[in-house]
Coordinates of C-alpha atoms and ligand atoms in Angstrom, one line a residue:
M1 CA -45.0 -63.6 -80.6
L2 CA -41.8 -65.5 -80.0
R3 CA -42.3 -67.4 -83.2
T4 CA -43.3 -66.7 -86.8
H5 CA -44.6 -70.2 -87.5
N6 CA -45.4 -73.3 -85.5
C7 CA -43.6 -76.6 -85.9
G8 CA -46.2 -78.2 -88.1
E9 CA -46.7 -75.4 -90.6
L10 CA -43.8 -75.1 -93.0
R11 CA -44.1 -76.5 -96.5
Q12 CA -42.3 -76.3 -99.9
A13 CA -44.0 -73.0 -100.5
D14 CA -42.1 -71.6 -97.6
I15 CA -38.6 -72.4 -99.0
N16 CA -36.2 -69.5 -98.7
K17 CA -38.3 -67.8 -96.0
K18 CA -36.6 -66.7 -92.8
V19 CA -38.6 -68.1 -89.9
T20 CA -38.5 -68.4 -86.2
L21 CA -39.8 -71.4 -84.4
C22 CA -40.2 -72.3 -80.7
G23 CA -40.7 -75.7 -79.2
W24 CA -39.3 -78.7 -77.4
V25 CA -36.3 -80.8 -78.5
Q26 CA -37.6 -84.1 -79.6
K27 CA -34.4 -85.7 -80.9
V28 CA -30.7 -84.7 -81.5
R29 CA -28.7 -86.6 -84.1
D30 CA -25.0 -85.6 -84.1
K31 CA -23.1 -87.0 -87.1
G32 CA -19.9 -85.1 -86.5
G33 CA -19.9 -82.5 -89.3
M34 CA -23.7 -82.3 -89.3
I35 CA -26.3 -82.1 -86.5
W36 CA -30.0 -82.5 -87.0
I37 CA -32.5 -81.6 -84.3
D38 CA -36.2 -82.2 -84.4
I39 CA -38.2 -79.5 -82.7
R40 CA -41.7 -80.2 -81.6
D41 CA -44.8 -78.4 -80.5
R42 CA -48.5 -79.4 -80.5
Y43 CA -48.8 -78.8 -84.2
G44 CA -45.9 -81.0 -85.4
I45 CA -42.2 -81.5 -85.8
T46 CA -39.7 -79.6 -87.9
Q47 CA -36.1 -80.6 -88.7
L48 CA -33.4 -78.2 -87.9
V49 CA -30.0 -78.6 -89.5
F50 CA -26.6 -77.4 -88.3
D51 CA -23.6 -77.7 -90.7
E52 CA -20.3 -77.3 -89.0
S53 CA -18.8 -75.9 -92.2
K54 CA -21.4 -73.1 -92.3
T55 CA -22.9 -72.6 -88.8
S56 CA -21.1 -70.5 -86.3
V57 CA -19.1 -72.3 -83.6
E58 CA -21.2 -70.7 -80.8
I59 CA -24.4 -72.1 -82.3
I60 CA -22.9 -75.5 -82.8
K61 CA -21.8 -75.5 -79.2
V62 CA -25.3 -74.6 -78.0
A63 CA -26.8 -77.2 -80.3
R64 CA -24.5 -79.9 -78.8
S65 CA -25.6 -78.9 -75.3
L66 CA -29.3 -79.5 -75.9
G67 CA -31.0 -82.4 -74.3
R68 CA -34.5 -83.9 -74.8
E69 CA -37.3 -81.6 -73.9
F70 CA -35.2 -78.4 -73.7
V71 CA -37.4 -75.5 -74.9
I72 CA -35.7 -73.6 -77.6
Q73 CA -36.2 -70.7 -80.0
T74 CA -34.5 -70.9 -83.3
T75 CA -34.3 -68.7 -86.4
G76 CA -33.1 -69.8 -89.9
V77 CA -33.9 -70.2 -93.5
V78 CA -36.3 -72.8 -94.9
L79 CA -34.5 -75.2 -97.3
E80 CA -35.8 -78.1 -99.4
R81 CA -34.8 -81.3 -97.7
Y82 CA -32.4 -83.6 -99.5
A83 CA -34.0 -86.8 -98.1
K84 CA -37.8 -86.1 -97.7
N85 CA -39.8 -87.7 -94.9
D86 CA -43.4 -88.3 -96.0
K87 CA -44.4 -89.4 -92.5
I88 CA -44.5 -85.8 -91.2
L89 CA -46.3 -82.8 -92.6
T90 CA -43.1 -80.7 -92.7
G91 CA -41.1 -83.6 -94.2
E92 CA -40.2 -81.7 -97.4
V93 CA -38.3 -78.9 -95.7
E94 CA -35.7 -78.2 -93.0
I95 CA -34.3 -75.1 -91.4
E96 CA -30.7 -74.0 -91.7
V97 CA -30.2 -72.5 -88.3
D98 CA -28.5 -69.2 -87.7
K99 CA -29.9 -68.3 -84.3
L100 CA -30.5 -70.7 -81.4
N101 CA -31.7 -69.7 -78.0
I102 CA -32.4 -71.9 -75.0
L103 CA -35.6 -70.7 -73.4
N104 CA -35.6 -73.3 -70.7
A105 CA -33.5 -76.4 -70.0
S106 CA -35.1 -79.7 -69.1
K107 CA -34.2 -82.6 -66.9
V108 CA -34.1 -85.9 -68.7
P109 CA -37.8 -86.8 -68.9
P110 CA -38.8 -90.0 -66.9
F111 CA -40.3 -91.5 -70.0
T112 CA -40.0 -90.9 -73.8
I113 CA -42.3 -88.3 -75.2
E114 CA -43.3 -90.5 -78.2
D115 CA -46.6 -91.9 -79.4
D116 CA -45.4 -95.3 -78.1
T117 CA -43.8 -94.4 -74.8
D118 CA -41.8 -96.5 -72.5
G119 CA -43.6 -95.0 -69.5
G120 CA -46.0 -97.1 -67.4
E121 CA -49.4 -95.8 -66.4
E122 CA -48.5 -94.7 -62.9
L123 CA -45.4 -92.8 -64.0
R124 CA -47.3 -91.1 -66.8
M125 CA -49.9 -90.0 -64.3
K126 CA -47.3 -88.6 -62.0
Y127 CA -45.9 -86.5 -64.8
R128 CA -49.2 -86.0 -66.6
Y129 CA -48.0 -82.7 -68.0
L130 CA -45.3 -84.6 -69.9
D131 CA -47.8 -87.3 -70.9
I132 CA -50.0 -84.6 -72.4
R133 CA -47.1 -83.6 -74.6
R134 CA -47.5 -86.9 -76.4
N135 CA -49.7 -86.9 -79.5
P136 CA -52.2 -89.6 -78.5
V137 CA -53.1 -87.9 -75.2
R138 CA -53.2 -84.4 -76.6
K139 CA -55.4 -85.6 -79.5
N140 CA -57.9 -87.1 -76.9
L141 CA -58.1 -83.7 -75.3
E142 CA -58.6 -82.0 -78.6
L143 CA -61.4 -84.5 -79.4
R144 CA -63.0 -83.6 -76.1
H145 CA -62.8 -80.0 -76.9
L146 CA -64.3 -80.4 -80.3
M147 CA -67.2 -82.4 -78.9
L148 CA -67.9 -79.8 -76.3
Q149 CA -68.0 -77.1 -78.9
H150 CA -70.5 -79.0 -81.0
I151 CA -72.6 -79.8 -78.0
R152 CA -72.8 -76.2 -76.9
K153 CA -73.5 -75.0 -80.4
F154 CA -76.3 -77.5 -80.9
L155 CA -78.0 -76.9 -77.5
D156 CA -77.7 -73.2 -78.0
S157 CA -79.4 -73.5 -81.4
Q158 CA -82.3 -75.3 -79.6
S159 CA -82.7 -72.4 -77.1
F160 CA -81.1 -74.1 -74.2
T161 CA -79.6 -71.8 -71.6
E162 CA -76.3 -72.8 -69.9
V163 CA -76.6 -72.2 -66.2
E164 CA -74.0 -72.9 -63.5
T165 CA -75.3 -74.4 -60.3
P166 CA -73.4 -74.5 -57.0
F167 CA -70.9 -77.2 -55.9
L168 CA -71.3 -76.6 -52.2
I169 CA -74.7 -78.0 -51.7
K170 CA -76.5 -80.6 -49.6
S171 CA -76.7 -84.3 -50.4
T172 CA -78.4 -85.2 -53.7
P173 CA -79.7 -88.7 -54.0
E174 CA -78.1 -90.4 -57.0
G175 CA -77.4 -93.6 -55.2
A176 CA -73.7 -93.1 -54.3
R177 CA -72.0 -91.8 -51.3
D178 CA -71.4 -88.0 -51.0
F179 CA -68.1 -86.3 -50.8
V180 CA -68.5 -83.8 -48.0
V181 CA -66.9 -80.5 -47.2
P182 CA -66.8 -79.2 -43.6
S183 CA -67.9 -75.6 -43.0
R184 CA -65.6 -73.4 -41.0
V185 CA -68.2 -70.7 -40.5
N186 CA -70.9 -73.1 -39.5
K187 CA -69.0 -75.5 -37.3
G188 CA -70.2 -79.1 -37.2
E189 CA -72.0 -78.6 -40.5
F190 CA -71.1 -79.9 -43.9
Y191 CA -71.7 -79.2 -47.5
A192 CA -72.0 -82.1 -49.9
L193 CA -70.6 -81.9 -53.4
P194 CA -73.3 -82.6 -56.0
Q195 CA -73.7 -86.1 -57.3
S196 CA -75.5 -84.2 -60.0
P197 CA -77.3 -80.9 -60.2
Q198 CA -80.6 -82.8 -60.2
T199 CA -82.6 -80.7 -57.8
F200 CA -81.2 -77.4 -59.1
K201 CA -82.2 -78.1 -62.7
Q202 CA -85.7 -79.0 -61.5
L203 CA -85.8 -75.7 -59.6
L204 CA -84.7 -73.9 -62.8
M205 CA -87.8 -75.4 -64.5
V206 CA -90.0 -74.1 -61.6
A207 CA -88.1 -70.8 -62.2
G208 CA -89.4 -70.8 -65.8
L209 CA -86.1 -71.2 -67.6
D210 CA -87.7 -73.8 -69.9
R211 CA -84.6 -75.3 -71.4
Y212 CA -81.4 -75.7 -69.3
F213 CA -78.1 -77.3 -69.8
Q214 CA -74.7 -77.4 -68.1
V215 CA -71.4 -79.0 -68.7
V216 CA -70.8 -79.9 -65.1
K217 CA -68.6 -81.8 -62.7
C218 CA -70.4 -84.4 -60.6
F219 CA -68.9 -86.1 -57.5
R220 CA -69.7 -89.6 -56.4
D221 CA -67.8 -91.5 -53.8
E222 CA -68.0 -95.0 -55.4
D223 CA -65.7 -97.9 -56.0
L224 CA -63.7 -97.0 -59.1
R225 CA -63.4 -98.8 -62.4
A226 CA -62.0 -98.0 -65.9
D227 CA -65.1 -96.1 -66.7
R228 CA -65.6 -94.4 -63.4
Q229 CA -63.9 -91.5 -61.7
P230 CA -64.8 -89.9 -58.4
E231 CA -65.3 -86.6 -60.3
F232 CA -66.7 -86.8 -63.8
T233 CA -68.4 -84.5 -66.3
Q234 CA -72.0 -84.6 -67.3
I235 CA -73.9 -82.8 -70.0
D236 CA -76.8 -82.1 -67.8
C237 CA -80.1 -81.0 -69.4
E238 CA -83.7 -80.3 -68.4
M239 CA -86.8 -79.2 -70.4
S240 CA -90.3 -78.0 -69.5
F241 CA -93.7 -78.7 -71.1
I242 CA -92.5 -81.8 -72.8
T243 CA -93.4 -85.5 -73.1
R244 CA -90.9 -88.3 -72.9
D245 CA -90.7 -88.5 -76.7
D246 CA -89.9 -84.9 -77.0
I247 CA -86.9 -85.5 -74.8
L248 CA -85.9 -88.6 -76.8
N249 CA -86.2 -86.7 -80.1
T250 CA -84.3 -83.6 -78.9
F251 CA -81.4 -85.6 -77.6
E252 CA -81.4 -88.1 -80.5
G253 CA -80.8 -84.9 -82.5
L254 CA -77.9 -83.9 -80.3
I255 CA -76.2 -87.4 -80.4
K256 CA -76.7 -87.7 -84.2
H257 CA -75.4 -84.2 -84.7
L258 CA -72.2 -85.2 -82.7
F259 CA -71.7 -88.4 -84.7
D260 CA -72.2 -86.5 -87.9
Q261 CA -70.0 -83.5 -87.1
V262 CA -67.2 -85.2 -85.2
L263 CA -67.0 -88.7 -86.7
V264 CA -68.8 -88.1 -90.0
Y265 CA -70.9 -91.1 -89.1
D266 CA -74.6 -91.6 -89.8
L267 CA -76.0 -93.1 -86.7
G268 CA -79.4 -93.7 -88.2
D269 CA -82.5 -93.7 -86.0
I270 CA -82.0 -94.7 -82.4
E271 CA -83.8 -97.9 -81.6
K272 CA -86.1 -98.2 -78.6
M273 CA -86.2 -101.2 -76.4
S274 CA -88.0 -101.8 -73.2
Y275 CA -86.1 -102.7 -70.0
D276 CA -88.0 -106.0 -69.8
Y277 CA -87.0 -107.0 -73.3
A278 CA -83.4 -106.0 -72.7
M279 CA -83.3 -108.2 -69.6
E280 CA -85.0 -111.1 -71.2
Y281 CA -83.0 -111.2 -74.4
Y282 CA -79.6 -109.7 -73.3
G283 CA -79.7 -110.2 -69.5
N284 CA -78.5 -106.6 -69.2
D285 CA -80.1 -103.1 -69.1
K286 CA -77.3 -101.8 -71.4
P287 CA -77.2 -104.4 -74.2
D288 CA -74.5 -104.4 -76.8
T289 CA -76.6 -104.7 -79.9
R290 CA -73.8 -104.8 -82.4
F291 CA -74.3 -108.5 -82.4
D292 CA -77.3 -110.8 -81.8
M293 CA -76.7 -114.0 -79.9
L294 CA -80.0 -113.3 -78.1
F295 CA -81.0 -115.3 -75.0
V296 CA -83.3 -118.3 -75.5
E297 CA -85.3 -119.5 -72.6
L298 CA -85.1 -123.3 -72.5
N299 CA -87.3 -124.2 -69.4
N300 CA -89.9 -126.0 -71.6
V301 CA -87.4 -128.2 -73.4
A302 CA -84.7 -128.7 -70.8
K303 CA -86.6 -129.5 -67.7
G304 CA -88.2 -132.8 -66.8
K305 CA -85.5 -135.1 -68.2
G306 CA -84.0 -136.1 -64.8
F307 CA -81.2 -133.5 -64.8
K308 CA -81.6 -132.1 -61.4
V309 CA -79.6 -128.9 -61.9
F310 CA -82.1 -127.9 -64.6
D311 CA -85.1 -129.3 -62.9
D312 CA -84.5 -127.3 -59.8
A313 CA -83.6 -124.1 -61.6
E314 CA -85.9 -121.1 -61.9
L315 CA -84.5 -120.4 -65.3
V316 CA -82.6 -122.4 -67.9
V317 CA -81.3 -120.1 -70.6
G318 CA -78.8 -120.3 -73.4
I319 CA -77.1 -118.5 -76.3
C320 CA -76.2 -119.9 -79.7
A321 CA -72.7 -119.3 -80.8
K322 CA -72.7 -119.7 -84.6
N323 CA -70.2 -122.0 -86.1
C324 CA -68.6 -122.9 -82.8
A325 CA -69.4 -126.6 -82.6
G326 CA -65.7 -127.2 -83.3
Y327 CA -64.7 -125.8 -79.9
S328 CA -62.2 -128.0 -78.2
R329 CA -62.4 -129.4 -74.7
K330 CA -59.8 -126.8 -73.7
Q331 CA -61.9 -123.9 -75.1
L332 CA -65.0 -125.2 -73.4
D333 CA -63.2 -125.6 -70.1
A334 CA -61.9 -122.0 -70.4
L335 CA -65.5 -120.8 -70.8
T336 CA -66.6 -122.9 -67.8
D337 CA -63.8 -121.3 -65.7
F338 CA -64.9 -117.9 -67.0
V339 CA -68.6 -118.3 -65.9
K340 CA -67.5 -119.7 -62.5
R341 CA -65.4 -116.7 -61.7
P342 CA -66.9 -114.9 -58.6
Q343 CA -67.5 -111.8 -60.7
V344 CA -69.7 -113.8 -63.1
G345 CA -71.0 -116.2 -60.5
A346 CA -72.5 -119.2 -62.3
N347 CA -72.1 -122.7 -60.9
G348 CA -71.2 -124.4 -64.2
L349 CA -71.7 -124.3 -67.9
I350 CA -73.6 -126.8 -70.1
Y351 CA -72.9 -127.0 -73.8
V352 CA -74.7 -128.7 -76.7
K353 CA -72.7 -129.1 -79.9
Y354 CA -74.8 -129.4 -83.1
N355 CA -72.3 -131.3 -85.2
Q356 CA -72.0 -130.8 -88.9
D357 CA -73.2 -134.4 -89.5
G358 CA -76.5 -133.6 -87.7
T359 CA -75.6 -135.4 -84.4
F360 CA -75.4 -133.7 -81.0
K361 CA -72.8 -133.9 -78.4
S362 CA -73.4 -132.3 -75.0
S363 CA -72.0 -132.3 -71.5
V364 CA -75.2 -133.8 -70.2
D365 CA -75.6 -136.6 -72.7
K366 CA -76.4 -138.9 -69.8
F367 CA -79.8 -137.2 -69.3
Y368 CA -80.7 -136.1 -72.8
S369 CA -81.3 -138.3 -75.9
Q370 CA -80.4 -137.1 -79.4
E371 CA -84.1 -136.2 -79.8
D372 CA -84.1 -134.1 -76.6
L373 CA -81.0 -132.3 -77.7
K374 CA -82.5 -131.7 -81.1
S375 CA -85.5 -130.0 -79.5
I376 CA -83.3 -127.8 -77.4
A377 CA -81.3 -126.9 -80.5
S378 CA -84.4 -126.1 -82.5
E379 CA -85.8 -124.0 -79.7
A380 CA -82.6 -121.9 -80.0
D381 CA -82.8 -122.0 -83.8
A382 CA -79.4 -123.6 -83.9
K383 CA -78.0 -125.0 -87.2
P384 CA -75.4 -127.7 -87.8
G385 CA -72.0 -126.3 -86.8
D386 CA -73.4 -124.2 -83.9
L387 CA -72.7 -124.4 -80.2
L388 CA -75.2 -123.8 -77.5
L389 CA -74.0 -122.5 -74.1
I390 CA -76.5 -122.9 -71.3
L391 CA -76.7 -121.6 -67.8
S392 CA -79.3 -122.2 -65.1
G393 CA -80.3 -121.1 -61.7
K394 CA -82.1 -118.1 -60.2
K395 CA -83.5 -115.9 -62.8
E396 CA -81.6 -112.6 -62.2
Q397 CA -78.2 -114.1 -61.4
T398 CA -78.4 -116.5 -64.3
R399 CA -79.3 -113.7 -66.8
S400 CA -76.5 -111.6 -65.5
A401 CA -74.0 -114.4 -65.8
L402 CA -75.1 -115.3 -69.3
S403 CA -74.9 -111.7 -70.2
E404 CA -71.2 -111.7 -69.2
L405 CA -70.7 -114.9 -71.3
R406 CA -72.5 -113.4 -74.3
L407 CA -70.2 -110.3 -74.1
K408 CA -67.1 -112.5 -73.8
M409 CA -68.2 -114.6 -76.8
G410 CA -68.8 -111.3 -78.7
T411 CA -65.2 -110.3 -78.0
D412 CA -63.8 -113.8 -78.7
L413 CA -65.6 -114.1 -82.0
K414 CA -64.7 -110.5 -82.9
L415 CA -68.4 -109.4 -83.2
K416 CA -67.8 -106.1 -81.4
N417 CA -66.7 -104.0 -84.3
N418 CA -65.5 -100.7 -83.0
A419 CA -66.1 -99.0 -86.3
I420 CA -69.9 -99.6 -85.9
F421 CA -72.1 -97.7 -83.4
K422 CA -75.4 -99.1 -82.3
A423 CA -77.4 -96.8 -80.2
L424 CA -80.7 -97.5 -78.4
W425 CA -82.9 -96.0 -75.8
V426 CA -83.8 -98.4 -73.0
L427 CA -87.2 -97.5 -71.7
D428 CA -89.6 -98.2 -68.9
F429 CA -87.3 -99.2 -66.1
P430 CA -88.8 -100.3 -62.9
L431 CA -89.4 -97.3 -60.6
L432 CA -88.1 -99.0 -57.5
E433 CA -85.8 -101.9 -56.7
W434 CA -85.9 -104.0 -53.6
D435 CA -82.8 -103.9 -51.5
E436 CA -82.4 -107.1 -49.5
Q437 CA -79.8 -105.6 -47.2
S438 CA -81.8 -102.6 -46.0
Q439 CA -85.1 -104.4 -46.5
R440 CA -86.6 -101.5 -48.4
F441 CA -87.2 -100.1 -51.8
H442 CA -84.6 -97.8 -53.4
A443 CA -85.2 -95.6 -56.4
M444 CA -83.8 -97.2 -59.5
H445 CA -83.1 -93.9 -61.0
H446 CA -83.6 -91.2 -58.4
P447 CA -86.6 -90.2 -56.2
F448 CA -87.8 -87.5 -58.6
T449 CA -88.5 -89.9 -61.4
S450 CA -92.2 -90.1 -62.2
P451 CA -94.0 -93.4 -62.5
K452 CA -95.7 -94.2 -65.8
P453 CA -99.2 -92.8 -65.5
D454 CA -100.9 -96.2 -66.2
D455 CA -99.0 -97.7 -63.2
L456 CA -100.0 -95.2 -60.6
E457 CA -102.6 -97.5 -59.1
L458 CA -99.9 -100.2 -58.5
F459 CA -98.1 -97.8 -56.3
D460 CA -100.2 -98.8 -53.3
T461 CA -100.6 -102.5 -54.1
N462 CA -97.4 -103.7 -55.9
P463 CA -94.8 -100.9 -55.7
G464 CA -92.1 -103.2 -57.1
D465 CA -94.1 -103.6 -60.4
V466 CA -94.5 -99.8 -61.1
K467 CA -92.6 -98.8 -64.2
A468 CA -90.8 -95.4 -64.3
N469 CA -91.0 -92.9 -67.1
A470 CA -87.2 -93.2 -67.3
Y471 CA -84.8 -93.8 -70.2
D472 CA -81.2 -94.6 -70.7
L473 CA -79.1 -94.0 -73.9
V474 CA -76.9 -97.0 -74.6
I475 CA -74.3 -97.2 -77.3
N476 CA -72.3 -100.4 -78.0
G477 CA -73.2 -101.7 -74.6
I478 CA -72.1 -98.5 -72.7
E479 CA -74.6 -96.5 -70.7
I480 CA -74.0 -93.0 -72.2
G481 CA -76.8 -91.2 -70.5
G482 CA -80.1 -91.4 -68.6
G483 CA -83.0 -89.4 -67.4
S484 CA -86.6 -89.3 -66.8
I485 CA -89.9 -87.3 -66.8
R486 CA -90.0 -85.9 -63.3
I487 CA -92.7 -85.8 -60.6
H488 CA -94.0 -82.2 -60.5
D489 CA -96.8 -82.7 -58.1
K490 CA -96.2 -82.4 -54.4
E491 CA -98.5 -85.2 -53.4
L492 CA -97.0 -87.7 -55.7
Q493 CA -93.5 -86.7 -54.7
Q494 CA -94.5 -87.3 -51.0
K495 CA -95.9 -90.7 -52.0
M496 CA -92.6 -91.5 -53.6
F497 CA -90.7 -90.5 -50.5
D498 CA -93.1 -92.7 -48.5
A499 CA -92.4 -95.7 -50.8
L500 CA -88.7 -95.2 -50.3
G501 CA -89.2 -95.4 -46.6
F502 CA -88.3 -91.7 -45.8
T503 CA -90.2 -90.4 -42.8
K504 CA -92.0 -87.1 -43.2
E505 CA -89.2 -85.4 -41.2
E506 CA -86.4 -87.0 -43.3
S507 CA -88.0 -85.9 -46.6
E508 CA -88.7 -82.5 -45.2
K509 CA -85.1 -82.0 -43.9
Q510 CA -83.6 -83.3 -47.1
F511 CA -85.9 -82.0 -49.8
G512 CA -88.3 -79.6 -48.1
F513 CA -86.9 -76.8 -50.4
L514 CA -88.1 -78.8 -53.5
M515 CA -91.4 -79.6 -52.0
D516 CA -91.9 -76.0 -51.2
A517 CA -91.1 -75.0 -54.7
F518 CA -93.6 -77.5 -56.1
E519 CA -96.3 -75.3 -54.4
F520 CA -95.5 -72.3 -56.6
G521 CA -96.6 -73.5 -60.0
T522 CA -94.4 -76.2 -61.4
P523 CA -94.4 -77.0 -65.1
P524 CA -94.3 -80.6 -66.2
H525 CA -90.7 -81.3 -66.9
G526 CA -88.1 -83.9 -67.6
G527 CA -84.5 -84.2 -68.5
V528 CA -81.4 -86.3 -69.1
A529 CA -77.7 -86.3 -68.3
F530 CA -74.9 -87.7 -70.5
G531 CA -71.6 -89.0 -69.2
F532 CA -69.3 -86.8 -71.2
D533 CA -66.1 -88.6 -70.4
R534 CA -67.7 -91.9 -71.5
L535 CA -69.0 -90.2 -74.7
C536 CA -65.5 -89.0 -75.4
A537 CA -64.0 -92.4 -74.8
L538 CA -66.6 -94.0 -77.1
F539 CA -65.9 -91.5 -79.8
G540 CA -62.1 -92.0 -79.4
G541 CA -62.4 -95.8 -79.5
S542 CA -61.1 -96.4 -76.0
D543 CA -62.5 -98.3 -72.9
S544 CA -60.9 -96.0 -70.4
I545 CA -62.4 -92.6 -69.6
R546 CA -59.1 -91.6 -68.0
D547 CA -57.5 -91.2 -71.4
Y548 CA -59.9 -88.4 -72.1
I549 CA -59.5 -86.5 -68.8
A550 CA -56.6 -84.1 -68.5
F551 CA -55.8 -84.9 -64.9
P552 CA -57.6 -88.1 -63.8
K553 CA -57.4 -90.0 -60.6
N554 CA -56.1 -93.6 -60.3
N555 CA -57.9 -96.7 -59.2
S556 CA -57.7 -95.7 -55.5
G557 CA -59.1 -92.2 -56.2
R558 CA -55.7 -90.7 -55.9
D559 CA -54.2 -87.9 -58.0
V560 CA -50.6 -89.1 -58.0
M561 CA -49.3 -85.9 -59.6
I562 CA -50.4 -83.5 -56.9
D563 CA -50.5 -86.3 -54.3
S564 CA -54.1 -85.9 -53.2
P565 CA -55.9 -86.7 -51.0
S566 CA -53.4 -85.7 -48.3
T567 CA -53.4 -84.8 -44.7
I568 CA -54.1 -81.2 -43.7
A569 CA -52.4 -79.1 -41.0
K570 CA -53.6 -79.3 -37.4
D571 CA -54.5 -75.6 -37.6
Q572 CA -56.8 -76.2 -40.5
L573 CA -58.5 -79.0 -38.6
D574 CA -58.9 -76.9 -35.5
E575 CA -60.4 -74.1 -37.5
L576 CA -63.0 -76.5 -38.8
G577 CA -63.6 -77.9 -35.4
I578 CA -62.6 -81.4 -36.5
S579 CA -60.5 -83.8 -34.5
L580 CA -59.3 -87.1 -36.0
S581 CA -59.5 -90.4 -34.3
E582 CA -56.1 -92.2 -34.4
Ligands
LIG601 N1 -79.4 -86.6 -62.5 C1 -79.5 -87.8 -63.2 C2 -78.1 -88.5 -63.2 O1 -77.1 -88.0 -62.9 C3 -79.8 -87.6 -64.7 C4 -81.2 -87.1 -64.8 O2 -82.2 -87.7 -64.3 O3 -81.4 -86.2 -65.6 O4 -78.1 -89.7 -63.5

C-alpha cells in the first residue's frame, strides 16, 4: 500500500507515530514561516504542517508548488494540534511532514470540491468524477451501496435466487417506448432493451426457480423528470405458489428491514388502501398520507343554488385547510393562479372562509346564503378558522387538479414532514384503461396482470370495470414499487390480449414464446419491482434520483460527461445497413 493510514483515521492515540498518507490537496494556507495543507480522501481530512525552521527547503518548495486537487503522498510524525478542530474527526492531530511526493498534478478544478460547491448542475455533471469527490455525493453512493447489501442479504435469507436476464431482447410492454439496438448480423432486425425483465422472470417461474430477484437496469424512452431517467435500476422479484397477500407480506418484510437497518426507523405496519378509495379521497393513486386534508364531495350541498359552474359540473369537491381562514386576497389569488396553470388544469378556485366569529365569507356569496355556506362547511367538517378550497368540473380532471392543490397546501403548511415515513399498499387497480386517442383499452399495469377472480365475468361485458390483482407500494406520495399476480393460463392470457386489441398474429409474434411456455406446466405466480433509485432518494431525503446515480443523464437524456448520445461513423452505419435521412 502507498499509505499506512487513511485521511480520516488518525487520533490522539496515534501521536508520535510515523505515518504515510495519500490523498488530494484540499487547501493550502501559506503564512510565511508556516504552511498548512489539508489532505483529503473519502474517509476524511488531515492537516499537514510544514515549519520553515524545521522542514527541509526542498520539501517546502514542493509544498509551495501544490495546487488544489493535486494527488500527494506524504510521510511524517503525528503531533498533537495546538489549536484543535472539533469539526473534523482528525481535528486533534496534525502531521509534521518530512517526506512529500507529488503522485499526480491537477488542473484547477472547474468548481470547488466542498460540501457547498460553487458549481452549477450542468458543470458538475460534466465533471461528475470531481463531483463525486464531494462528501454529499459520495455519501449518497455509499447509502445506495448499503441499501443494496441489505436488500441482497434479506432476499437471500428468504431463498430468493439472483438471476441475470438479457439486455438484448425484444420489446416488453411496460407502456413506454423501447430503446432499440440494430443487429449487424441480422440486418434490418433490432433488439429492444428491456423496459423490465417481466417476461423473463415469469419464464423463470415456469422453469421452477420459485423465488427470483435481480438488481437490474431497465430502459424506457419516456419524457424525463426529476424522478425519471431513461435507464434506471429496479429490484425485480417474482415468486411461485403464492397469493397476493404472501407477496405483500414478504416485501413488507423487505421494506421494514431496510428502514430498520439503514435508517433505524420503525415503519410500523404498511396500510392497505383500495385504488378507488385513494382516487375518491386523495384524487391520486399514490397518495401522500403524511397529512389528511381528505377530499369532500360537495355535490349534494353545492348544487341547485343557481351557481351554474357547480350546477353543470359532474363533481364539486373540496378540501379543508385547517386554520387558514385568515388567508389574504393575495394568498387566495396565488392559489387560484396555481390551479389554473396548464399542468394543473382547473378553470378556477372557489373558497369558503369559516371566520372565527362563526360567519362565512366566500367567493360565491352572491349565490350562497350564510345557511348554505354553513351546510357546505359542515359537510366538510370545517371549524371556525378553517378555509375550504373547492374545485368543480369533470370528475377525473377535477380530482387530479385538487390533488395537486392538496399537495401544494401540504407543502405550504409544512405538513410533509421528511422525518416521517408513511407507507401504504394501493390495491385493486383497474385492469384496463381506455385510451381516447387510440380508441382502445391499454393495460394499466401490463398485459400479464391477472384480473381479480370475482371480476372475470365482467371481462366480456364491461372490461373497463374489471379490477386487477395488482398493487403499488407508495411511501410519502412516491410510487416506490408495483406488481401483480400474473395470468398463468394460456386461455386467459389470450383473452387479455384480445381485450387490448392485439390480433392473434400480433400476440403470437410478440409473446408467442410466453404462450408456448404456458403450455408446459406453469405455477401460479406473481411479483413486484421496486424503483431502487427512488428508494435511495427517499431514504436520503431528496426529490431527485439523479443525486443517487453515479453517472446520471440530464433532462434531455444526455450524458454530458461522455457526450452521449452522439453520431456514429459512416462505416458503423454501413455495417448495420442503416442509412440516415437528412
Ligand atoms: N415489470 C413491472 C414493472 O416494471 C413490475 C412487475 O409487475 O413486477 O413495473
